[in-house]
């Protein structure tokens, strides 16, 4: 962050971080043979992304896509989670206006058991 702040080309300073993130996801898919482990990691990614999107007040399209991706992934692993949270998130996506604080609260509750 400090290098980016001082740089004339801050995006270049973030390239290594971006490369490392992409390498990590490549390794998850290529090196982790256990499907359940991969799915747990990807559920975590979806939960974190949904939380971040809500905090950044992202668009309904982006938010709804993440809820769908999370819902599709979470049942593919043996995680215990609050099933009603997925239903509640889907209902929040159908509301006339997005209630970002409620989405954050529900996202934080998904893995509470």
PDB file of N, CA and C in Angstrom:
ATOM      1  N   UNK A   1       0.832  -1.184   0.000  1.00  0.00           N
ATOM      2  CA  UNK A   1       0.000   0.000   0.000  1.00  0.00           C
ATOM      3  C   UNK A   1       0.881   1.255   0.000  1.00  0.00           C
ATOM      4  N   UNK A   2       1.945   1.215   0.800  1.00  0.00           N
ATOM      5  CA  UNK A   2       2.833   2.375   0.840  1.00  0.00           C
ATOM      6  C   UNK A   2       3.517   2.593  -0.505  1.00  0.00           C
ATOM      7  N   UNK A   3       3.988   1.504  -1.126  1.00  0.00           N
ATOM      8  CA  UNK A   3       4.629   1.630  -2.436  1.00  0.00           C
ATOM      9  C   UNK A   3       3.635   2.157  -3.471  1.00  0.00           C
ATOM     10  N   UNK A   4       2.415   1.683  -3.432  1.00  0.00           N
ATOM     11  CA  UNK A   4       1.404   2.134  -4.379  1.00  0.00           C
ATOM     12  C   UNK A   4       1.102   3.616  -4.180  1.00  0.00           C
ATOM     13  N   UNK A   5       1.041   4.034  -2.917  1.00  0.00           N
ATOM     14  CA  UNK A   5       0.753   5.439  -2.615  1.00  0.00           C
ATOM     15  C   UNK A   5       1.831   6.351  -3.179  1.00  0.00           C
ATOM     16  N   UNK A   6       3.061   5.898  -3.144  1.00  0.00           N
ATOM     17  CA  UNK A   6       4.185   6.731  -3.583  1.00  0.00           C
ATOM     18  C   UNK A   6       4.506   6.572  -5.066  1.00  0.00           C
ATOM     19  N   UNK A   7       3.900   5.636  -5.726  1.00  0.00           N
ATOM     20  CA  UNK A   7       4.244   5.306  -7.105  1.00  0.00           C
ATOM     21  C   UNK A   7       3.465   6.155  -8.111  1.00  0.00           C
ATOM     22  N   UNK A   8       4.107   6.377  -9.263  1.00  0.00           N
ATOM     23  CA  UNK A   8       3.421   7.027 -10.381  1.00  0.00           C
ATOM     24  C   UNK A   8       2.511   6.031 -11.101  1.00  0.00           C
ATOM     25  N   UNK A   9       2.745   4.741 -10.869  1.00  0.00           N
ATOM     26  CA  UNK A   9       1.934   3.681 -11.481  1.00  0.00           C
ATOM     27  C   UNK A   9       1.514   2.693 -10.383  1.00  0.00           C
ATOM     28  N   UNK A  10       0.550   3.084  -9.540  1.00  0.00           N
ATOM     29  CA  UNK A  10       0.193   2.250  -8.389  1.00  0.00           C
ATOM     30  C   UNK A  10      -0.329   0.864  -8.757  1.00  0.00           C
ATOM     31  N   UNK A  11      -0.944   0.733  -9.918  1.00  0.00           N
ATOM     32  CA  UNK A  11      -1.482  -0.572 -10.308  1.00  0.00           C
ATOM     33  C   UNK A  11      -0.359  -1.595 -10.450  1.00  0.00           C
ATOM     34  N   UNK A  12       0.779  -1.169 -10.919  1.00  0.00           N
ATOM     35  CA  UNK A  12       1.919  -2.082 -11.064  1.00  0.00           C
ATOM     36  C   UNK A  12       2.356  -2.613  -9.707  1.00  0.00           C
ATOM     37  N   UNK A  13       2.266  -1.788  -8.685  1.00  0.00           N
ATOM     38  CA  UNK A  13       2.642  -2.212  -7.342  1.00  0.00           C
ATOM     39  C   UNK A  13       1.711  -3.312  -6.811  1.00  0.00           C
ATOM     40  N   UNK A  14       0.483  -3.319  -7.297  1.00  0.00           N
ATOM     41  CA  UNK A  14      -0.475  -4.339  -6.863  1.00  0.00           C
ATOM     42  C   UNK A  14      -0.413  -5.612  -7.704  1.00  0.00           C
ATOM     43  N   UNK A  15       0.377  -5.595  -8.767  1.00  0.00           N
ATOM     44  CA  UNK A  15       0.433  -6.752  -9.660  1.00  0.00           C
ATOM     45  C   UNK A  15       0.883  -8.017  -8.940  1.00  0.00           C
ATOM     46  N   UNK A  16       1.890  -7.913  -8.074  1.00  0.00           N
ATOM     47  CA  UNK A  16       2.360  -9.098  -7.355  1.00  0.00           C
ATOM     48  C   UNK A  16       1.271  -9.660  -6.457  1.00  0.00           C
ATOM     49  N   UNK A  17       0.547  -8.800  -5.793  1.00  0.00           N
ATOM     50  CA  UNK A  17      -0.554  -9.254  -4.942  1.00  0.00           C
ATOM     51  C   UNK A  17      -1.593  -9.972  -5.795  1.00  0.00           C
ATOM     52  N   UNK A  18      -1.953  -9.382  -6.903  1.00  0.00           N
ATOM     53  CA  UNK A  18      -2.915  -9.998  -7.811  1.00  0.00           C
ATOM     54  C   UNK A  18      -2.405 -11.346  -8.326  1.00  0.00           C
ATOM     55  N   UNK A  19      -1.153 -11.401  -8.693  1.00  0.00           N
ATOM     56  CA  UNK A  19      -0.552 -12.657  -9.158  1.00  0.00           C
ATOM     57  C   UNK A  19      -0.607 -13.729  -8.073  1.00  0.00           C
ATOM     58  N   UNK A  20      -0.305 -13.348  -6.838  1.00  0.00           N
ATOM     59  CA  UNK A  20      -0.331 -14.316  -5.734  1.00  0.00           C
ATOM     60  C   UNK A  20      -1.743 -14.840  -5.479  1.00  0.00           C
ATOM     61  N   UNK A  21      -2.721 -13.957  -5.552  1.00  0.00           N
ATOM     62  CA  UNK A  21      -4.113 -14.381  -5.342  1.00  0.00           C
ATOM     63  C   UNK A  21      -4.532 -15.362  -6.433  1.00  0.00           C
ATOM     64  N   UNK A  22      -4.227 -15.032  -7.670  1.00  0.00           N
ATOM     65  CA  UNK A  22      -4.587 -15.932  -8.770  1.00  0.00           C
ATOM     66  C   UNK A  22      -3.842 -17.257  -8.677  1.00  0.00           C
ATOM     67  N   UNK A  23      -2.593 -17.216  -8.259  1.00  0.00           N
ATOM     68  CA  UNK A  23      -1.831 -18.458  -8.078  1.00  0.00           C
ATOM     69  C   UNK A  23      -2.458 -19.315  -6.987  1.00  0.00           C
ATOM     70  N   UNK A  24      -2.887 -18.690  -5.901  1.00  0.00           N
ATOM     71  CA  UNK A  24      -3.536 -19.435  -4.826  1.00  0.00           C
ATOM     72  C   UNK A  24      -4.767 -20.173  -5.343  1.00  0.00           C
ATOM     73  N   UNK A  25      -5.640 -19.468  -6.094  1.00  0.00           N
ATOM     74  CA  UNK A  25      -6.863 -20.117  -6.582  1.00  0.00           C
ATOM     75  C   UNK A  25      -6.550 -21.204  -7.602  1.00  0.00           C
ATOM     76  N   UNK A  26      -5.482 -21.025  -8.365  1.00  0.00           N
ATOM     77  CA  UNK A  26      -5.056 -22.082  -9.275  1.00  0.00           C
ATOM     78  C   UNK A  26      -4.605 -23.314  -8.516  1.00  0.00           C
ATOM     79  N   UNK A  27      -3.863 -23.108  -7.434  1.00  0.00           N
ATOM     80  CA  UNK A  27      -3.402 -24.228  -6.609  1.00  0.00           C
ATOM     81  C   UNK A  27      -4.582 -24.934  -5.946  1.00  0.00           C
ATOM     82  N   UNK A  28      -5.556 -24.167  -5.476  1.00  0.00           N
ATOM     83  CA  UNK A  28      -6.739 -24.778  -4.862  1.00  0.00           C
ATOM     84  C   UNK A  28      -7.375 -25.757  -5.841  1.00  0.00           C
ATOM     85  N   UNK A  29      -7.537 -25.336  -7.083  1.00  0.00           N
ATOM     86  CA  UNK A  29      -8.181 -26.202  -8.070  1.00  0.00           C
ATOM     87  C   UNK A  29      -7.282 -27.349  -8.535  1.00  0.00           C
ATOM     88  N   UNK A  30      -5.989 -27.113  -8.637  1.00  0.00           N
ATOM     89  CA  UNK A  30      -5.085 -28.114  -9.218  1.00  0.00           C
ATOM     90  C   UNK A  30      -4.415 -29.035  -8.205  1.00  0.00           C
ATOM     91  N   UNK A  31      -4.201 -28.575  -7.002  1.00  0.00           N
ATOM     92  CA  UNK A  31      -3.404 -29.335  -6.054  1.00  0.00           C
ATOM     93  C   UNK A  31      -4.187 -29.956  -4.901  1.00  0.00           C
ATOM     94  N   UNK A  32      -5.388 -29.485  -4.648  1.00  0.00           N
ATOM     95  CA  UNK A  32      -6.178 -30.039  -3.551  1.00  0.00           C
ATOM     96  C   UNK A  32      -7.125 -31.078  -4.143  1.00  0.00           C
ATOM     97  N   UNK A  33      -6.813 -32.331  -3.887  1.00  0.00           N
ATOM     98  CA  UNK A  33      -7.590 -33.422  -4.472  1.00  0.00           C
ATOM     99  C   UNK A  33      -8.935 -33.635  -3.804  1.00  0.00           C
ATOM    100  N   UNK A  34      -9.015 -33.352  -2.525  1.00  0.00           N
ATOM    101  CA  UNK A  34     -10.251 -33.595  -1.792  1.00  0.00           C
ATOM    102  C   UNK A  34     -11.293 -32.529  -2.158  1.00  0.00           C
ATOM    103  N   UNK A  35     -12.374 -32.962  -2.789  1.00  0.00           N
ATOM    104  CA  UNK A  35     -13.403 -32.040  -3.249  1.00  0.00           C
ATOM    105  C   UNK A  35     -14.059 -31.280  -2.095  1.00  0.00           C
ATOM    106  N   UNK A  36     -14.260 -31.945  -0.962  1.00  0.00           N
ATOM    107  CA  UNK A  36     -14.862 -31.284   0.186  1.00  0.00           C
ATOM    108  C   UNK A  36     -13.992 -30.128   0.680  1.00  0.00           C
ATOM    109  N   UNK A  37     -12.693 -30.352   0.726  1.00  0.00           N
ATOM    110  CA  UNK A  37     -11.771 -29.295   1.164  1.00  0.00           C
ATOM    111  C   UNK A  37     -11.832 -28.100   0.211  1.00  0.00           C
ATOM    112  N   UNK A  38     -11.818 -28.379  -1.088  1.00  0.00           N
ATOM    113  CA  UNK A  38     -11.920 -27.291  -2.077  1.00  0.00           C
ATOM    114  C   UNK A  38     -13.224 -26.522  -1.901  1.00  0.00           C
ATOM    115  N   UNK A  39     -14.304 -27.252  -1.692  1.00  0.00           N
ATOM    116  CA  UNK A  39     -15.598 -26.587  -1.539  1.00  0.00           C
ATOM    117  C   UNK A  39     -15.661 -25.738  -0.283  1.00  0.00           C
ATOM    118  N   UNK A  40     -15.072 -26.205   0.807  1.00  0.00           N
ATOM    119  CA  UNK A  40     -15.039 -25.401   2.036  1.00  0.00           C
ATOM    120  C   UNK A  40     -14.268 -24.101   1.799  1.00  0.00           C
ATOM    121  N   UNK A  41     -13.140 -24.193   1.133  1.00  0.00           N
ATOM    122  CA  UNK A  41     -12.349 -22.994   0.829  1.00  0.00           C
ATOM    123  C   UNK A  41     -13.159 -22.033  -0.035  1.00  0.00           C
ATOM    124  N   UNK A  42     -13.853 -22.572  -1.020  1.00  0.00           N
ATOM    125  CA  UNK A  42     -14.624 -21.717  -1.920  1.00  0.00           C
ATOM    126  C   UNK A  42     -15.861 -21.131  -1.241  1.00  0.00           C
ATOM    127  N   UNK A  43     -16.441 -21.843  -0.293  1.00  0.00           N
ATOM    128  CA  UNK A  43     -17.542 -21.268   0.494  1.00  0.00           C
ATOM    129  C   UNK A  43     -17.017 -20.068   1.281  1.00  0.00           C
ATOM    130  N   UNK A  44     -15.848 -20.214   1.881  1.00  0.00           N
ATOM    131  CA  UNK A  44     -15.247 -19.090   2.604  1.00  0.00           C
ATOM    132  C   UNK A  44     -15.034 -17.892   1.703  1.00  0.00           C
ATOM    133  N   UNK A  45     -14.578 -18.150   0.491  1.00  0.00           N
ATOM    134  CA  UNK A  45     -14.386 -17.073  -0.482  1.00  0.00           C
ATOM    135  C   UNK A  45     -15.707 -16.367  -0.765  1.00  0.00           C
ATOM    136  N   UNK A  46     -16.763 -17.137  -0.968  1.00  0.00           N
ATOM    137  CA  UNK A  46     -18.073 -16.556  -1.277  1.00  0.00           C
ATOM    138  C   UNK A  46     -18.637 -15.763  -0.102  1.00  0.00           C
ATOM    139  N   UNK A  47     -18.486 -16.292   1.101  1.00  0.00           N
ATOM    140  CA  UNK A  47     -18.969 -15.581   2.289  1.00  0.00           C
ATOM    141  C   UNK A  47     -18.222 -14.253   2.443  1.00  0.00           C
ATOM    142  N   UNK A  48     -16.914 -14.295   2.316  1.00  0.00           N
ATOM    143  CA  UNK A  48     -16.113 -13.068   2.455  1.00  0.00           C
ATOM    144  C   UNK A  48     -16.450 -12.065   1.354  1.00  0.00           C
ATOM    145  N   UNK A  49     -16.624 -12.550   0.142  1.00  0.00           N
ATOM    146  CA  UNK A  49     -16.940 -11.645  -0.968  1.00  0.00           C
ATOM    147  C   UNK A  49     -18.317 -11.014  -0.775  1.00  0.00           C
ATOM    148  N   UNK A  50     -19.292 -11.805  -0.360  1.00  0.00           N
ATOM    149  CA  UNK A  50     -20.632 -11.275  -0.131  1.00  0.00           C
ATOM    150  C   UNK A  50     -20.611 -10.213   0.966  1.00  0.00           C
ATOM    151  N   UNK A  51     -19.885 -10.483   2.035  1.00  0.00           N
ATOM    152  CA  UNK A  51     -19.748  -9.514   3.120  1.00  0.00           C
ATOM    153  C   UNK A  51     -19.105  -8.216   2.614  1.00  0.00           C
ATOM    154  N   UNK A  52     -18.038  -8.352   1.850  1.00  0.00           N
ATOM    155  CA  UNK A  52     -17.350  -7.177   1.315  1.00  0.00           C
ATOM    156  C   UNK A  52     -18.252  -6.400   0.362  1.00  0.00           C
ATOM    157  N   UNK A  53     -18.938  -7.104  -0.532  1.00  0.00           N
ATOM    158  CA  UNK A  53     -19.838  -6.437  -1.472  1.00  0.00           C
ATOM    159  C   UNK A  53     -20.918  -5.661  -0.735  1.00  0.00           C
ATOM    160  N   UNK A  54     -21.461  -6.237   0.314  1.00  0.00           N
ATOM    161  CA  UNK A  54     -22.491  -5.536   1.080  1.00  0.00           C
ATOM    162  C   UNK A  54     -21.917  -4.293   1.755  1.00  0.00           C
ATOM    163  N   UNK A  55     -20.731  -4.417   2.298  1.00  0.00           N
ATOM    164  CA  UNK A  55     -20.109  -3.259   2.958  1.00  0.00           C
ATOM    165  C   UNK A  55     -19.762  -2.144   1.976  1.00  0.00           C
ATOM    166  N   UNK A  56     -19.506  -2.531   0.723  1.00  0.00           N
ATOM    167  CA  UNK A  56     -19.192  -1.544  -0.316  1.00  0.00           C
ATOM    168  C   UNK A  56     -20.434  -1.093  -1.092  1.00  0.00           C
ATOM    169  N   UNK A  57     -21.595  -1.589  -0.678  1.00  0.00           N
ATOM    170  CA  UNK A  57     -22.870  -1.247  -1.325  1.00  0.00           C
ATOM    171  C   UNK A  57     -22.825  -1.501  -2.834  1.00  0.00           C
ATOM    172  N   UNK A  58     -22.390  -2.694  -3.180  1.00  0.00           N
ATOM    173  CA  UNK A  58     -22.321  -3.074  -4.586  1.00  0.00           C
ATOM    174  C   UNK A  58     -23.731  -3.218  -5.150  1.00  0.00           C
ATOM    175  N   UNK A  59     -23.804  -3.370  -6.456  1.00  0.00           N
ATOM    176  CA  UNK A  59     -25.098  -3.429  -7.136  1.00  0.00           C
ATOM    177  C   UNK A  59     -25.858  -4.707  -6.801  1.00  0.00           C
ATOM    178  N   UNK A  60     -27.155  -4.658  -7.029  1.00  0.00           N
ATOM    179  CA  UNK A  60     -28.009  -5.824  -6.824  1.00  0.00           C
ATOM    180  C   UNK A  60     -27.531  -6.991  -7.686  1.00  0.00           C
ATOM    181  N   UNK A  61     -27.148  -6.735  -8.913  1.00  0.00           N
ATOM    182  CA  UNK A  61     -26.690  -7.795  -9.820  1.00  0.00           C
ATOM    183  C   UNK A  61     -25.479  -8.512  -9.226  1.00  0.00           C
ATOM    184  N   UNK A  62     -24.499  -7.754  -8.753  1.00  0.00           N
ATOM    185  CA  UNK A  62     -23.296  -8.356  -8.162  1.00  0.00           C
ATOM    186  C   UNK A  62     -23.628  -9.118  -6.880  1.00  0.00           C
ATOM    187  N   UNK A  63     -24.464  -8.527  -6.057  1.00  0.00           N
ATOM    188  CA  UNK A  63     -24.830  -9.157  -4.788  1.00  0.00           C
ATOM    189  C   UNK A  63     -25.605 -10.453  -5.034  1.00  0.00           C
ATOM    190  N   UNK A  64     -26.583 -10.395  -5.928  1.00  0.00           N
ATOM    191  CA  UNK A  64     -27.404 -11.564  -6.207  1.00  0.00           C
ATOM    192  C   UNK A  64     -26.562 -12.699  -6.793  1.00  0.00           C
ATOM    193  N   UNK A  65     -25.622 -12.355  -7.658  1.00  0.00           N
ATOM    194  CA  UNK A  65     -24.737 -13.375  -8.229  1.00  0.00           C
ATOM    195  C   UNK A  65     -23.957 -14.086  -7.132  1.00  0.00           C
ATOM    196  N   UNK A  66     -23.464 -13.347  -6.152  1.00  0.00           N
ATOM    197  CA  UNK A  66     -22.706 -13.976  -5.063  1.00  0.00           C
ATOM    198  C   UNK A  66     -23.590 -14.833  -4.173  1.00  0.00           C
ATOM    199  N   UNK A  67     -24.811 -14.400  -3.921  1.00  0.00           N
ATOM    200  CA  UNK A  67     -25.726 -15.222  -3.128  1.00  0.00           C
ATOM    201  C   UNK A  67     -25.998 -16.532  -3.870  1.00  0.00           C
ATOM    202  N   UNK A  68     -26.229 -16.459  -5.171  1.00  0.00           N
ATOM    203  CA  UNK A  68     -26.471 -17.680  -5.968  1.00  0.00           C
ATOM    204  C   UNK A  68     -25.250 -18.595  -5.956  1.00  0.00           C
ATOM    205  N   UNK A  69     -24.081 -18.032  -6.097  1.00  0.00           N
ATOM    206  CA  UNK A  69     -22.852 -18.839  -6.078  1.00  0.00           C
ATOM    207  C   UNK A  69     -22.646 -19.495  -4.715  1.00  0.00           C
ATOM    208  N   UNK A  70     -22.891 -18.750  -3.667  1.00  0.00           N
ATOM    209  CA  UNK A  70     -22.769 -19.306  -2.319  1.00  0.00           C
ATOM    210  C   UNK A  70     -23.778 -20.424  -2.104  1.00  0.00           C
ATOM    211  N   UNK A  71     -25.010 -20.185  -2.489  1.00  0.00           N
ATOM    212  CA  UNK A  71     -26.062 -21.191  -2.300  1.00  0.00           C
ATOM    213  C   UNK A  71     -25.746 -22.461  -3.086  1.00  0.00           C
ATOM    214  N   UNK A  72     -25.189 -22.312  -4.261  1.00  0.00           N
ATOM    215  CA  UNK A  72     -24.847 -23.466  -5.067  1.00  0.00           C
ATOM    216  C   UNK A  72     -23.658 -24.247  -4.548  1.00  0.00           C
ATOM    217  N   UNK A  73     -22.789 -23.596  -3.828  1.00  0.00           N
ATOM    218  CA  UNK A  73     -21.565 -24.232  -3.359  1.00  0.00           C
ATOM    219  C   UNK A  73     -21.707 -24.837  -1.968  1.00  0.00           C
ATOM    220  N   UNK A  74     -22.457 -24.192  -1.097  1.00  0.00           N
ATOM    221  CA  UNK A  74     -22.442 -24.560   0.319  1.00  0.00           C
ATOM    222  C   UNK A  74     -23.013 -25.957   0.570  1.00  0.00           C
ATOM    223  N   UNK A  75     -23.948 -26.389  -0.253  1.00  0.00           N
ATOM    224  CA  UNK A  75     -24.512 -27.732  -0.074  1.00  0.00           C
ATOM    225  C   UNK A  75     -23.620 -28.825  -0.637  1.00  0.00           C
ATOM    226  N   UNK A  76     -22.545 -28.446  -1.302  1.00  0.00           N
ATOM    227  CA  UNK A  76     -21.643 -29.431  -1.892  1.00  0.00           C
ATOM    228  C   UNK A  76     -20.521 -29.831  -0.941  1.00  0.00           C
ATOM    229  N   UNK A  77     -20.566 -29.327   0.285  1.00  0.00           N
ATOM    230  CA  UNK A  77     -19.554 -29.721   1.273  1.00  0.00           C
ATOM    231  C   UNK A  77     -20.261 -30.072   2.578  1.00  0.00           C
ATOM    232  N   UNK A  78     -19.494 -30.622   3.494  1.00  0.00           N
ATOM    233  CA  UNK A  78     -20.124 -31.094   4.729  1.00  0.00           C
ATOM    234  C   UNK A  78     -20.071 -30.072   5.868  1.00  0.00           C
ATOM    235  N   UNK A  79     -20.141 -28.807   5.515  1.00  0.00           N
ATOM    236  CA  UNK A  79     -20.195 -27.760   6.532  1.00  0.00           C
ATOM    237  C   UNK A  79     -21.567 -27.719   7.187  1.00  0.00           C
ATOM    238  N   UNK A  80     -21.566 -27.497   8.477  1.00  0.00           N
ATOM    239  CA  UNK A  80     -22.814 -27.213   9.169  1.00  0.00           C
ATOM    240  C   UNK A  80     -23.040 -25.716   9.060  1.00  0.00           C
ATOM    241  N   UNK A  81     -24.228 -25.340   8.639  1.00  0.00           N
ATOM    242  CA  UNK A  81     -24.529 -23.919   8.493  1.00  0.00           C
ATOM    243  C   UNK A  81     -26.014 -23.687   8.712  1.00  0.00           C
ATOM    244  N   UNK A  82     -26.364 -22.441   8.864  1.00  0.00           N
ATOM    245  CA  UNK A  82     -27.757 -22.063   9.079  1.00  0.00           C
ATOM    246  C   UNK A  82     -28.458 -21.992   7.719  1.00  0.00           C
ATOM    247  N   UNK A  83     -29.212 -23.013   7.399  1.00  0.00           N
ATOM    248  CA  UNK A  83     -29.889 -23.080   6.098  1.00  0.00           C
ATOM    249  C   UNK A  83     -30.843 -21.896   5.876  1.00  0.00           C
ATOM    250  N   UNK A  84     -31.445 -21.438   6.944  1.00  0.00           N
ATOM    251  CA  UNK A  84     -32.368 -20.306   6.789  1.00  0.00           C
ATOM    252  C   UNK A  84     -31.645 -19.032   6.356  1.00  0.00           C
ATOM    253  N   UNK A  85     -30.351 -18.949   6.598  1.00  0.00           N
ATOM    254  CA  UNK A  85     -29.600 -17.771   6.168  1.00  0.00           C
ATOM    255  C   UNK A  85     -29.586 -17.633   4.652  1.00  0.00           C
ATOM    256  N   UNK A  86     -29.482 -18.745   3.954  1.00  0.00           N
ATOM    257  CA  UNK A  86     -29.502 -18.690   2.490  1.00  0.00           C
ATOM    258  C   UNK A  86     -30.879 -18.212   2.021  1.00  0.00           C
ATOM    259  N   UNK A  87     -31.935 -18.742   2.614  1.00  0.00           N
ATOM    260  CA  UNK A  87     -33.299 -18.297   2.272  1.00  0.00           C
ATOM    261  C   UNK A  87     -33.475 -16.822   2.589  1.00  0.00           C
ATOM    262  N   UNK A  88     -32.954 -16.404   3.734  1.00  0.00           N
ATOM    263  CA  UNK A  88     -33.070 -14.994   4.127  1.00  0.00           C
ATOM    264  C   UNK A  88     -32.299 -14.088   3.170  1.00  0.00           C
ATOM    265  N   UNK A  89     -31.120 -14.518   2.752  1.00  0.00           N
ATOM    266  CA  UNK A  89     -30.339 -13.718   1.800  1.00  0.00           C
ATOM    267  C   UNK A  89     -31.065 -13.613   0.462  1.00  0.00           C
ATOM    268  N   UNK A  90     -31.646 -14.706   0.016  1.00  0.00           N
ATOM    269  CA  UNK A  90     -32.401 -14.660  -1.245  1.00  0.00           C
ATOM    270  C   UNK A  90     -33.589 -13.702  -1.132  1.00  0.00           C
ATOM    271  N   UNK A  91     -34.257 -13.720   0.010  1.00  0.00           N
ATOM    272  CA  UNK A  91     -35.372 -12.794   0.225  1.00  0.00           C
ATOM    273  C   UNK A  91     -34.877 -11.349   0.240  1.00  0.00           C
ATOM    274  N   UNK A  92     -33.741 -11.107   0.867  1.00  0.00           N
ATOM    275  CA  UNK A  92     -33.163  -9.761   0.889  1.00  0.00           C
ATOM    276  C   UNK A  92     -32.805  -9.281  -0.514  1.00  0.00           C
ATOM    277  N   UNK A  93     -32.419 -10.200  -1.394  1.00  0.00           N
ATOM    278  CA  UNK A  93     -32.091  -9.833  -2.776  1.00  0.00           C
ATOM    279  C   UNK A  93     -33.349  -9.465  -3.566  1.00  0.00           C
ATOM    280  N   UNK A  94     -34.512  -9.998  -3.162  1.00  0.00           N
ATOM    281  CA  UNK A  94     -35.765  -9.704  -3.864  1.00  0.00           C
ATOM    282  C   UNK A  94     -36.429  -8.424  -3.370  1.00  0.00           C
ATOM    283  N   UNK A  95     -35.958  -7.884  -2.267  1.00  0.00           N
ATOM    284  CA  UNK A  95     -36.573  -6.673  -1.701  1.00  0.00           C
ATOM    285  C   UNK A  95     -36.424  -5.504  -2.676  1.00  0.00           C
ATOM    286  N   UNK A  96     -37.353  -4.572  -2.565  1.00  0.00           N
ATOM    287  CA  UNK A  96     -37.323  -3.408  -3.456  1.00  0.00           C
ATOM    288  C   UNK A  96     -35.998  -2.647  -3.341  1.00  0.00           C
ATOM    289  N   UNK A  97     -35.573  -2.428  -2.115  1.00  0.00           N
ATOM    290  CA  UNK A  97     -34.268  -1.790  -1.881  1.00  0.00           C
ATOM    291  C   UNK A  97     -33.396  -2.751  -1.100  1.00  0.00           C
ATOM    292  N   UNK A  98     -32.114  -2.785  -1.439  1.00  0.00           N
ATOM    293  CA  UNK A  98     -31.196  -3.659  -0.714  1.00  0.00           C
ATOM    294  C   UNK A  98     -30.942  -3.091   0.672  1.00  0.00           C
ATOM    295  N   UNK A  99     -31.103  -3.926   1.665  1.00  0.00           N
ATOM    296  CA  UNK A  99     -30.834  -3.566   3.053  1.00  0.00           C
ATOM    297  C   UNK A  99     -29.430  -4.093   3.381  1.00  0.00           C
ATOM    298  N   UNK A 100     -28.436  -3.287   3.081  1.00  0.00           N
ATOM    299  CA  UNK A 100     -27.046  -3.732   3.225  1.00  0.00           C
ATOM    300  C   UNK A 100     -26.700  -4.166   4.647  1.00  0.00           C
ATOM    301  N   UNK A 101     -27.107  -3.426   5.687  1.00  0.00           N
ATOM    302  CA  UNK A 101     -26.805  -3.900   7.045  1.00  0.00           C
ATOM    303  C   UNK A 101     -27.418  -5.274   7.341  1.00  0.00           C
ATOM    304  N   UNK A 102     -28.632  -5.519   6.856  1.00  0.00           N
ATOM    305  CA  UNK A 102     -29.267  -6.825   7.076  1.00  0.00           C
ATOM    306  C   UNK A 102     -28.522  -7.917   6.311  1.00  0.00           C
ATOM    307  N   UNK A 103     -28.053  -7.608   5.121  1.00  0.00           N
ATOM    308  CA  UNK A 103     -27.287  -8.579   4.340  1.00  0.00           C
ATOM    309  C   UNK A 103     -25.992  -8.925   5.076  1.00  0.00           C
ATOM    310  N   UNK A 104     -25.334  -7.929   5.621  1.00  0.00           N
ATOM    311  CA  UNK A 104     -24.096  -8.165   6.389  1.00  0.00           C
ATOM    312  C   UNK A 104     -24.389  -9.048   7.592  1.00  0.00           C
ATOM    313  N   UNK A 105     -25.442  -8.705   8.342  1.00  0.00           N
ATOM    314  CA  UNK A 105     -25.785  -9.507   9.529  1.00  0.00           C
ATOM    315  C   UNK A 105     -26.077 -10.958   9.147  1.00  0.00           C
ATOM    316  N   UNK A 106     -26.852 -11.145   8.097  1.00  0.00           N
ATOM    317  CA  UNK A 106     -27.203 -12.510   7.691  1.00  0.00           C
ATOM    318  C   UNK A 106     -25.984 -13.264   7.176  1.00  0.00           C
ATOM    319  N   UNK A 107     -25.122 -12.587   6.465  1.00  0.00           N
ATOM    320  CA  UNK A 107     -23.889 -13.222   5.980  1.00  0.00           C
ATOM    321  C   UNK A 107     -23.012 -13.659   7.147  1.00  0.00           C
ATOM    322  N   UNK A 108     -22.928 -12.827   8.167  1.00  0.00           N
ATOM    323  CA  UNK A 108     -22.120 -13.162   9.350  1.00  0.00           C
ATOM    324  C   UNK A 108     -22.705 -14.341  10.109  1.00  0.00           C
ATOM    325  N   UNK A 109     -23.997 -14.588   9.973  1.00  0.00           N
ATOM    326  CA  UNK A 109     -24.665 -15.659  10.719  1.00  0.00           C
ATOM    327  C   UNK A 109     -24.639 -17.012   9.999  1.00  0.00           C
ATOM    328  N   UNK A 110     -24.300 -17.044   8.739  1.00  0.00           N
ATOM    329  CA  UNK A 110     -24.405 -18.284   7.947  1.00  0.00           C
ATOM    330  C   UNK A 110     -23.724 -19.460   8.620  1.00  0.00           C
ATOM    331  N   UNK A 111     -22.511 -19.262   9.082  1.00  0.00           N
ATOM    332  CA  UNK A 111     -21.748 -20.382   9.632  1.00  0.00           C
ATOM    333  C   UNK A 111     -21.870 -20.527  11.148  1.00  0.00           C
ATOM    334  N   UNK A 112     -22.779 -19.762  11.756  1.00  0.00           N
ATOM    335  CA  UNK A 112     -23.056 -19.927  13.177  1.00  0.00           C
ATOM    336  C   UNK A 112     -23.928 -21.162  13.358  1.00  0.00           C
ATOM    337  N   UNK A 113     -23.474 -22.068  14.163  1.00  0.00           N
ATOM    338  CA  UNK A 113     -24.298 -23.248  14.446  1.00  0.00           C
ATOM    339  C   UNK A 113     -24.261 -23.562  15.919  1.00  0.00           C
TER     340      UNK A 113
END
